Coordinates of C-alpha atoms in Angstrom, one line a residue:
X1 CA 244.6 37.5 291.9
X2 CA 243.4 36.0 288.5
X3 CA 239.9 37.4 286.7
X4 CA 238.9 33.7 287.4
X5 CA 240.2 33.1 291.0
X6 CA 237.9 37.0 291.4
X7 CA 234.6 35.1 289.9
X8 CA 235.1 32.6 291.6
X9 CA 235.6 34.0 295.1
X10 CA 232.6 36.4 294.0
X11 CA 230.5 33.0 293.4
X12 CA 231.3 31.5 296.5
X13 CA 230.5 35.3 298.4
X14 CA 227.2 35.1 296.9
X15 CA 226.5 31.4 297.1
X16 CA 227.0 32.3 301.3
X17 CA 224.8 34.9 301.2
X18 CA 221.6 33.3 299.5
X19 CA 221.8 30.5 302.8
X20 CA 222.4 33.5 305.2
X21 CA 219.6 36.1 303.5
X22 CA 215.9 35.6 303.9
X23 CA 214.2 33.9 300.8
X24 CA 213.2 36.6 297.8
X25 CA 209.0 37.6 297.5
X26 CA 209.2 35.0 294.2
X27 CA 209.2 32.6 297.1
X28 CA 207.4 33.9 300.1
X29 CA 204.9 36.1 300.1
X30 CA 204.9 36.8 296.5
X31 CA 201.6 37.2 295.1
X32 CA 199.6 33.7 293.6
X33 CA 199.7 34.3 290.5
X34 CA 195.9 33.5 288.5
X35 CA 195.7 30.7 287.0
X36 CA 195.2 30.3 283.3
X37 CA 192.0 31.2 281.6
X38 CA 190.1 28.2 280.9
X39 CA 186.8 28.9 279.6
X40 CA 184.0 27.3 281.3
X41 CA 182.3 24.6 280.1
X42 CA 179.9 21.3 281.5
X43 CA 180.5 18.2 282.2
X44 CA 180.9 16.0 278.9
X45 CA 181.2 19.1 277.1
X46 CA 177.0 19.7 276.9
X47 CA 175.9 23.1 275.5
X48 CA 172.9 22.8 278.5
X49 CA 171.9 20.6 281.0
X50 CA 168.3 19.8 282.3
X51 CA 168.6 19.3 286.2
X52 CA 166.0 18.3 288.8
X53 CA 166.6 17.5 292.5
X54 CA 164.8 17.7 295.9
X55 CA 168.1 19.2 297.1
X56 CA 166.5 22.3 295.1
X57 CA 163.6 22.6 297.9
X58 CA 165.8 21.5 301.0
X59 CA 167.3 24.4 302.8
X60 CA 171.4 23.8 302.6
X61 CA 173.7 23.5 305.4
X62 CA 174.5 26.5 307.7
X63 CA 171.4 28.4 305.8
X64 CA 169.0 30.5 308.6
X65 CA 165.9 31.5 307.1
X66 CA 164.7 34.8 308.0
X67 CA 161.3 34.6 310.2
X68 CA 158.3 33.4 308.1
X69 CA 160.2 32.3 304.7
X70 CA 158.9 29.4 303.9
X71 CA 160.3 27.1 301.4
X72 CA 158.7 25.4 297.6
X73 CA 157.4 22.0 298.5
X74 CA 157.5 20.7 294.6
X75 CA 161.3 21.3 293.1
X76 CA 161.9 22.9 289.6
X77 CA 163.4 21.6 286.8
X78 CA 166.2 23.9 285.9
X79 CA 168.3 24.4 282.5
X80 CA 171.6 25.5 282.9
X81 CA 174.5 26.4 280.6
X82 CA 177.6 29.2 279.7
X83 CA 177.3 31.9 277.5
X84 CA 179.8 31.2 274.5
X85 CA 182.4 34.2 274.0
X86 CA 183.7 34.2 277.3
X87 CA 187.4 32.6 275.4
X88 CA 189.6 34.8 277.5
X89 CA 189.9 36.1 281.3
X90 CA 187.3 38.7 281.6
X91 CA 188.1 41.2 284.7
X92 CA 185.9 39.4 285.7
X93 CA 183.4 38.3 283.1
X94 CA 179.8 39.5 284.7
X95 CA 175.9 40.8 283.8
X96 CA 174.8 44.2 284.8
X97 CA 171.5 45.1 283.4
X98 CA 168.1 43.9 283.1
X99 CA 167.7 41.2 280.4
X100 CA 164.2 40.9 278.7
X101 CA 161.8 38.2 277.7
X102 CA 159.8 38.9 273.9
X103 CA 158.7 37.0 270.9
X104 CA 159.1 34.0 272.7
X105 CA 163.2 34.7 273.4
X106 CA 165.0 35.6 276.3
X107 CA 167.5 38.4 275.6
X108 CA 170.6 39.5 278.3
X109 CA 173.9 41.5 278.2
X110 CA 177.1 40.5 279.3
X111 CA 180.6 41.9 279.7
X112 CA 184.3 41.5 280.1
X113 CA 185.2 44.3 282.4
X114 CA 188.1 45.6 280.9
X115 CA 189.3 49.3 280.6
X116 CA 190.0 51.2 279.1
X117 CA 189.1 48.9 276.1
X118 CA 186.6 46.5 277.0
X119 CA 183.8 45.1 275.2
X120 CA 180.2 44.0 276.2
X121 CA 177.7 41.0 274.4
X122 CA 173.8 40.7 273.7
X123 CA 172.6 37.5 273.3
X124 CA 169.6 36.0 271.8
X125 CA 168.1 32.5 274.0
X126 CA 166.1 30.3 272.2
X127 CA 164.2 27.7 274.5
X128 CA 162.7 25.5 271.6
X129 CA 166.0 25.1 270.8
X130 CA 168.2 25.7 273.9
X131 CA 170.8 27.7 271.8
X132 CA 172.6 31.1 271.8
X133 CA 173.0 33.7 269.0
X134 CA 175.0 36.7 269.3
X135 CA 173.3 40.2 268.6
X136 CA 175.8 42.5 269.8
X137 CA 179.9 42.9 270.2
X138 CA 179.8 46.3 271.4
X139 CA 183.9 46.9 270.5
X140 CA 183.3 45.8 267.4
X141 CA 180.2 47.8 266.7
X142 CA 182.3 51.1 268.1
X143 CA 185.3 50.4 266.1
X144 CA 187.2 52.9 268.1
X145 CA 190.9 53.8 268.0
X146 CA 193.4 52.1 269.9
X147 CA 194.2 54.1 272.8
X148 CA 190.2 54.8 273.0
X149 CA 187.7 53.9 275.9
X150 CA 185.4 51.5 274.8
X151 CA 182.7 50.4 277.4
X152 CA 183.1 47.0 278.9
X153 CA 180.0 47.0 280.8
X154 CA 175.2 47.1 279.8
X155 CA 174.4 48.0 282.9
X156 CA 170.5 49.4 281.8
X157 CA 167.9 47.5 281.0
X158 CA 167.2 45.9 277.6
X159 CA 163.9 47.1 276.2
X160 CA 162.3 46.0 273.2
X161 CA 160.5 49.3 271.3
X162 CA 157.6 48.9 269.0
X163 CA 159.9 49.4 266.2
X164 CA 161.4 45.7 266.6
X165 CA 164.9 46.6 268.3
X166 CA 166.5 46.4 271.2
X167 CA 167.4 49.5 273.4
X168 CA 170.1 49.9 276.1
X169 CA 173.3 52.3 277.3
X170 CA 176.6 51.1 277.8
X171 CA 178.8 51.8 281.4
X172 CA 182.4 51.9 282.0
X173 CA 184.6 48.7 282.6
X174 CA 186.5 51.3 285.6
X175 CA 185.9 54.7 287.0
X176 CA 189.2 55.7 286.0
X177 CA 189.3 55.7 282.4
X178 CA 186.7 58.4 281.8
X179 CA 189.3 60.7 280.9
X180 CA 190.6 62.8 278.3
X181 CA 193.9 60.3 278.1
X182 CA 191.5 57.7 276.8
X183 CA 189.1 60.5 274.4
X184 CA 186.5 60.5 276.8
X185 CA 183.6 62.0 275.7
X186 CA 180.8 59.8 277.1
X187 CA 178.8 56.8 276.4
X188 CA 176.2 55.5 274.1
X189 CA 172.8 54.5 273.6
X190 CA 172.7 51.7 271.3
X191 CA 170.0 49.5 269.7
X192 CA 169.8 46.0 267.4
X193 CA 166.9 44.9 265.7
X194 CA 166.1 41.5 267.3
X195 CA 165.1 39.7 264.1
X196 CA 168.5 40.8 261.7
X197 CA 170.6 41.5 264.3
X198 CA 171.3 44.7 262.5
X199 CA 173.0 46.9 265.1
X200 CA 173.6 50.8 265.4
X201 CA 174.6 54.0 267.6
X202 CA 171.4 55.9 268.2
X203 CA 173.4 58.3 270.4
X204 CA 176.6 59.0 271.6
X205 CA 177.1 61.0 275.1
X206 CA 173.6 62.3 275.3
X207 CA 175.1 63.3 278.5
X208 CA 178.7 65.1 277.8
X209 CA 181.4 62.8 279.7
X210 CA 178.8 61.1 282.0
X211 CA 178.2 56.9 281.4
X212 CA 174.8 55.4 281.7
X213 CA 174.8 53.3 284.7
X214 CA 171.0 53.1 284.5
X215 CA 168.6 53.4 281.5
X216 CA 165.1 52.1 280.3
X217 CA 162.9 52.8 276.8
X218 CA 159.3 53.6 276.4
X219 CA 158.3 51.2 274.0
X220 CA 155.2 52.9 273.0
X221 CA 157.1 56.7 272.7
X222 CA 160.4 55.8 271.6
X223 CA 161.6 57.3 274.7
X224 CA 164.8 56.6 276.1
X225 CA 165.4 57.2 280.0
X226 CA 168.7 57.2 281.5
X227 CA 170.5 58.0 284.6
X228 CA 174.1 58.9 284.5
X229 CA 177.9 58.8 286.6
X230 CA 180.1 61.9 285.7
X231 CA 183.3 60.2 284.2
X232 CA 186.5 60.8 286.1
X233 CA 187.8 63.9 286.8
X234 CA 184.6 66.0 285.9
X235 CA 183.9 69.3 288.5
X236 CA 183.1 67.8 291.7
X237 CA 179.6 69.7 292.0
X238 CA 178.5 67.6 289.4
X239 CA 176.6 64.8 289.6
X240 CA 174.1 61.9 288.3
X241 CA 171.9 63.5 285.7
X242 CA 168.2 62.3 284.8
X243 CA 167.7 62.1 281.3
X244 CA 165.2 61.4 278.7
X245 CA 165.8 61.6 274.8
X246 CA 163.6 60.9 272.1
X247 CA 165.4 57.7 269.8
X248 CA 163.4 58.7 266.9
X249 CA 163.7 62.4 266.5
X250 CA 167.2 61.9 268.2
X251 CA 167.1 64.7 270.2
X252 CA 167.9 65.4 274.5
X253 CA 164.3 66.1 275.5
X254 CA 165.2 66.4 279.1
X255 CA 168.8 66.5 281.3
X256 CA 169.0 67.7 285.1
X257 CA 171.2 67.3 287.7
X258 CA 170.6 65.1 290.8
X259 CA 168.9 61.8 289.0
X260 CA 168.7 58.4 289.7
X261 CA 171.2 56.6 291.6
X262 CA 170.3 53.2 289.9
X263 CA 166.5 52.5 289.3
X264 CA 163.8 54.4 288.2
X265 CA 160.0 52.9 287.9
X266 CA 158.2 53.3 284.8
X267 CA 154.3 53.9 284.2
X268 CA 153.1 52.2 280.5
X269 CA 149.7 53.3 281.6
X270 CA 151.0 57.0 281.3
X271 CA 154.5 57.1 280.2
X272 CA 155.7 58.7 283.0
X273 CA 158.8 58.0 285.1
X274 CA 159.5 58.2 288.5
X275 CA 162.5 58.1 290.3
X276 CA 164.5 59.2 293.9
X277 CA 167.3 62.1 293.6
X278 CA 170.6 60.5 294.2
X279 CA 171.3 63.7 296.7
X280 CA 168.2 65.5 297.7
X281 CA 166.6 61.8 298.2
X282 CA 163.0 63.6 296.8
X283 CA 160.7 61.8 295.0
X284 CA 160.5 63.0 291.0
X285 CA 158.0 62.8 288.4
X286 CA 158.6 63.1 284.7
X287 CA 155.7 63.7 282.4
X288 CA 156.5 63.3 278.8
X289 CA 153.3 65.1 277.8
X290 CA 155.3 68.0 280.3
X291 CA 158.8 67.6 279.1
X292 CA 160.2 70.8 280.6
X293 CA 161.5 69.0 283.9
X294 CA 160.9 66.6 286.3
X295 CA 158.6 67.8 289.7
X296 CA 159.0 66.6 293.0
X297 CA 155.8 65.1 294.2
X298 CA 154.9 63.6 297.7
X299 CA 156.1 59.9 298.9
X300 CA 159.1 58.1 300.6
X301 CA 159.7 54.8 298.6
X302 CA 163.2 52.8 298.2
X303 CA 163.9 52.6 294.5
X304 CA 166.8 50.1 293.8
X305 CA 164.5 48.2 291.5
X306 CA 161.3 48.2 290.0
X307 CA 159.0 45.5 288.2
X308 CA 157.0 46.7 285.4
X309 CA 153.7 48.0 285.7
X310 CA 150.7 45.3 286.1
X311 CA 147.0 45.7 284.8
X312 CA 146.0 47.4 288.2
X313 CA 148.6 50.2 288.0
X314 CA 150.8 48.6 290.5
X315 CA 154.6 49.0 290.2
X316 CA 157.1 46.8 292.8
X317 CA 159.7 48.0 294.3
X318 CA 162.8 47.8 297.1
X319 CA 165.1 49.8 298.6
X320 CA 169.2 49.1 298.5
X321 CA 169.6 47.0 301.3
X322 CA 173.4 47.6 301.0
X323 CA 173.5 49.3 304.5
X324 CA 170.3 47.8 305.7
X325 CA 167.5 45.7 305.5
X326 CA 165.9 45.7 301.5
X327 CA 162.0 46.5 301.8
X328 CA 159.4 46.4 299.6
X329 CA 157.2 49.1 298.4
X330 CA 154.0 48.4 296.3
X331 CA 153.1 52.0 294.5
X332 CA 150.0 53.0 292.8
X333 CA 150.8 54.5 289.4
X334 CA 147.0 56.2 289.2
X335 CA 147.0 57.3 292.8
X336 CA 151.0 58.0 293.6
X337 CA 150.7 56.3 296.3
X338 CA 153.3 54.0 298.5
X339 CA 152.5 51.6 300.3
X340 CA 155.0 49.3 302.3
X341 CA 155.4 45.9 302.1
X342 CA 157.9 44.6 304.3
X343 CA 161.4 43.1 304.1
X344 CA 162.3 41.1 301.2
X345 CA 165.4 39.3 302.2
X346 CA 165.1 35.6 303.2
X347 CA 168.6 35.4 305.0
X348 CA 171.8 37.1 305.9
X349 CA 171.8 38.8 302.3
X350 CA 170.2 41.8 300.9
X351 CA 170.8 43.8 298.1
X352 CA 168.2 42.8 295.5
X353 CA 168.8 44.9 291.6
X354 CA 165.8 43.4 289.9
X355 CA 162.1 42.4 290.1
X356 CA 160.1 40.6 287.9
X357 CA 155.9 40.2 288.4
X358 CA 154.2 37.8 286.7
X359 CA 151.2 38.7 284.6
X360 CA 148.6 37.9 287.2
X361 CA 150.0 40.5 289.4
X362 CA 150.3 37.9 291.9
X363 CA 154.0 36.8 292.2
X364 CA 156.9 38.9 292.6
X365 CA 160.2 37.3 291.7
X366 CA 163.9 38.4 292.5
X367 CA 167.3 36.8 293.7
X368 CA 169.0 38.5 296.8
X369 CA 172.8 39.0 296.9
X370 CA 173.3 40.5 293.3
X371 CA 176.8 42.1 293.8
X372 CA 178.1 38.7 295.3
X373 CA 177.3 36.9 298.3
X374 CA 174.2 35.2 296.7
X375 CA 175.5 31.9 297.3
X376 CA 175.9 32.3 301.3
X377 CA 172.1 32.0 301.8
X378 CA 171.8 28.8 298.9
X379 CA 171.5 31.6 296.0
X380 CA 167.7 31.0 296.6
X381 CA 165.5 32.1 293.8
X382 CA 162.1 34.3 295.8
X383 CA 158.6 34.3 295.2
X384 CA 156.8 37.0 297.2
X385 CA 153.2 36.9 297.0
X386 CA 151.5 40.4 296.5
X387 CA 148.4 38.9 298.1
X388 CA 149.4 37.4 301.4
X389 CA 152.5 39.4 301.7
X390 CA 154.9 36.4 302.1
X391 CA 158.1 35.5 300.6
X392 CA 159.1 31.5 299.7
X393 CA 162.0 29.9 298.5
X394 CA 161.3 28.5 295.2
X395 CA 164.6 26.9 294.7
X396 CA 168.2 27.1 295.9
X397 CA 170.9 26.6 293.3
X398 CA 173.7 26.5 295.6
X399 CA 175.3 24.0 296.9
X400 CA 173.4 22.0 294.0
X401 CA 175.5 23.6 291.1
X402 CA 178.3 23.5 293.1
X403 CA 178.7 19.9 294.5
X404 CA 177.5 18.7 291.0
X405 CA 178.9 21.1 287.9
X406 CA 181.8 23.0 290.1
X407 CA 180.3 26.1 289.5
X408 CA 178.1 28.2 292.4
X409 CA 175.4 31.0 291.2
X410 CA 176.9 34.2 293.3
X411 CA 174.2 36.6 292.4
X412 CA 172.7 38.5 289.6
X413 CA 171.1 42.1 287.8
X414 CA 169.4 39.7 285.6
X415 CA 166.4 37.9 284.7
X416 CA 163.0 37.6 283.1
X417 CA 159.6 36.0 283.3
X418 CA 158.0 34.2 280.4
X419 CA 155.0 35.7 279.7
X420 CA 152.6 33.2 281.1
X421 CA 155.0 33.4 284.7
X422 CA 156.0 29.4 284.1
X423 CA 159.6 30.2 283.6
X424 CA 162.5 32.1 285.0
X425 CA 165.1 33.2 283.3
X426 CA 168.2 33.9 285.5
X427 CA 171.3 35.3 283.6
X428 CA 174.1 35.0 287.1
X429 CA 177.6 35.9 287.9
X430 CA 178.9 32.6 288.7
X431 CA 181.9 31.6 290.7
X432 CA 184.4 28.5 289.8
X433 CA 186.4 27.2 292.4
X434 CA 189.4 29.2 291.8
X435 CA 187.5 32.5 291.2
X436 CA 187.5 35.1 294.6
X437 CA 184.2 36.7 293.6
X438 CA 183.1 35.0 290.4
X439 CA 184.8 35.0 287.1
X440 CA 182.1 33.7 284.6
X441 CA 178.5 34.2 283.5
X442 CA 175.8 31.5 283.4
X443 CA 172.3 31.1 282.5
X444 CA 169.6 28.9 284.3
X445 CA 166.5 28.9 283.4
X446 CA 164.2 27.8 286.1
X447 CA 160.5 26.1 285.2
X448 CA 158.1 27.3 288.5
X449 CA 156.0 24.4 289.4
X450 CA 152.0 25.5 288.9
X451 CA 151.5 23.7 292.2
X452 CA 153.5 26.8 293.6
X453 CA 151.8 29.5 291.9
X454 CA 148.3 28.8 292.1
X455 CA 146.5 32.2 292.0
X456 CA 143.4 31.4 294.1

């Protein structure tokens, strides 16, 4: 036979075989493949839109309220817009930490994600003028190797010191690149001065190999306290670390074992810090005027978040509610005492990572379903009243943001009250239509009616 007659009965062979054989996985069953990044903008291309509806105050579709939630009677007036810089596919783009409201700005982190090499953002809000400014590119301020880690996640709070900057830790895009293939040696505390935008490493792995998950400044003491994750591969009887190191002096004041898991409350009054072992579950005190090691001291509170401090000594609090019901704990920073408050969800959806009091001491503010979810209750923004003990819906942003800008608000680490309590500032992980959890990050910035946060 011929080489061609050969191709050619070869050709007809296979053309048999692709009719009888089941169709390849690039056909069925193959993975969808994501669609291309398009960064996220509003409709007609507006930096910010100012939104008011009753829809806001209407409890949505398919929504149970838990038993004694009421709901806002007057509707907000929201702002709403994208942080710039998310240009590429973040995995996924999303907030961590506590964001922070001073000298009339609203300041919040973002991050892409990524590992090994990822990078996180500080922005700078302006609401005279309704416009961004970037403080921080943490990959660029690093200026690591290729081949390095390079944190893609703030996951502390930021805290502005008396010294004019901005404090916070950096966290890890994914558990596994805390190695030694990537030149692992742990993360850093960083800070920016808020009026230059001058930024700098104040430490780097205060904690040998551990990330900083969870992390707050003194203001007054130049104090930084942190709580860690051991990276990847460290010995398995080791574990989250409590940590407190002095920013000026730049020096490890304190480091245990068997810290914080997340949250830790924080005293102004008296500097000190309290905070729940991640393991033994005890209650901890650290004194800094006592800065050989924290003591246990009596108490059983849930610490997943914790306001600050108001003018009565009073710190907020609630537990995880990730297995569980969140409740909320009031505690006495003069006394040590807890006292319980109740639940603090308002529907099928707990877990709640930040609280915000407003300077009467009155109103408690926080957003359940941080980690996702947020939107299956309305993603309803909470007031809890410290006086009668009651929780009200002061707005639900979903289906609103949904039905009319294609985006819905799933949940959130991050916000901040104005100082005079009038505004909310919510910083959320926000999911597009084609996103499976959420894929970019959004501000709203919600103005609280005084009809619903009368003090008398």
């Amino acid at each position: 036979m011929s080489r061609c007659l050969s191709v050619l009965a070869f050709a007809l062979a296979a053309s048999a075989a692709a009719v009888l054989l089941p169709a390849p996985a690039s056909v069925a069953g193959q993975k969808k493949k994501a669609p291309e990044w398009k960064a996220p903008e509003l409709p007609g291309g507006k930096a910010v839109v100012t939104d008011t509806s009753d829809v806001f105050v209407k409890v949505p579709e398919g929504v149970k309220l838990a038993e004694g939630v009421t709901v806002a009677k007057v509707a907000p007036a929201i702002d709403f817009a994208y942080y710039p810089g998310q240009t590429y596919a973040g995995n996924p783009w999303s907030t961590w930490g506590e964001s922070t409201f001073a000298n009339g700005k609203y300041y919040a982190s973002l991050g892409d994600h990524k590992a090994p090499a990822g990078t996180a953002f500080v922005y700078e809000y302006d609401p005279a003028t309704k416009a961004f400014r970037q403080l921080i590119d943490l990959q660029k301020l690093l200026a690591l190797p290729e081949g390095h880690y390079a944190p893609g996640k703030i996951h502390t709070t930021l805290t502005l010191g008396k010294d004019g900057a901005i404090y916070f830790g950096t966290h890890r895009g994914s558990t596994r690149v805390t190695t030694d293939q990537y030149h692992y040696k742990g993360d850093w505390i960083v800070r920016v001065d808020a009026k230059t935008g001058k930024a700098e490493v104040v430490a780097h792995a205060p904690v040998p190999k551990h990330c900083i998950p969870t992390g707050l400044l003194d203001p007054e003491r130049l104090i930084f306290y942190g709580g860690t994750a051991p990276g990847e591969g460290k010995d398995e009887g080791d574990s989250v670390h409590f940590f407190a190191y002095d920013v000026q002096k730049k020096k490890v004041l304190c480091d245990v074992p068997d810290g914080p898991a997340r949250a830790m409350i924080f005293a102004k009054s008296t500097g000190r810090v309290y905070y729940v072992q991640a393991s033994g579950k005890s209650l901890m005190r650290y004194d800094p005027a006592k800065p050989d090691a924290p003591e246990k001291i009596p108490g059983e509170i849930g610490i997943r978040a914790a306001s600050e401090e108001t003018k009565d000594g009073t710190v907020y609090t609630v537990s995880t509610g990730q297995k569980g019901i969140p409740e909320l704990f009031a505690f006495d920073t003069k006394a040590e005492k807890v006292t319980p408050l109740g639940p603090a969800a308002v529907g099928v959806v707990g877990y709640i990572t930040a609280l915000k009091i407003d300077p009467t001491g009155r109103y408690l503010y926080y957003v359940p379903g941080s980690h996702g979810g947020s939107e299956k209750d309305g993603s309803p923004v909470v007031q809890f009243d410290t006086k009668t003990k009651t929780r009200k819906v002061i707005a639900f942003l979903n289906p609103y943001y949904k039905d009319t800008h294609g985006v819905a608000p799933a949940g959130t680490y991050s916000y901040a009250l104005s100082p005079d309590g009038a505004d909310l500032y919510v910083t959320w992980n926000a999911k597009r239509p084609d996103a499976k959890a959420w894929d970019t990050v959004a501000l709203s910035v919600v103005h609280i009616p005084a009809a619903e946060r009368r003090t008398e």
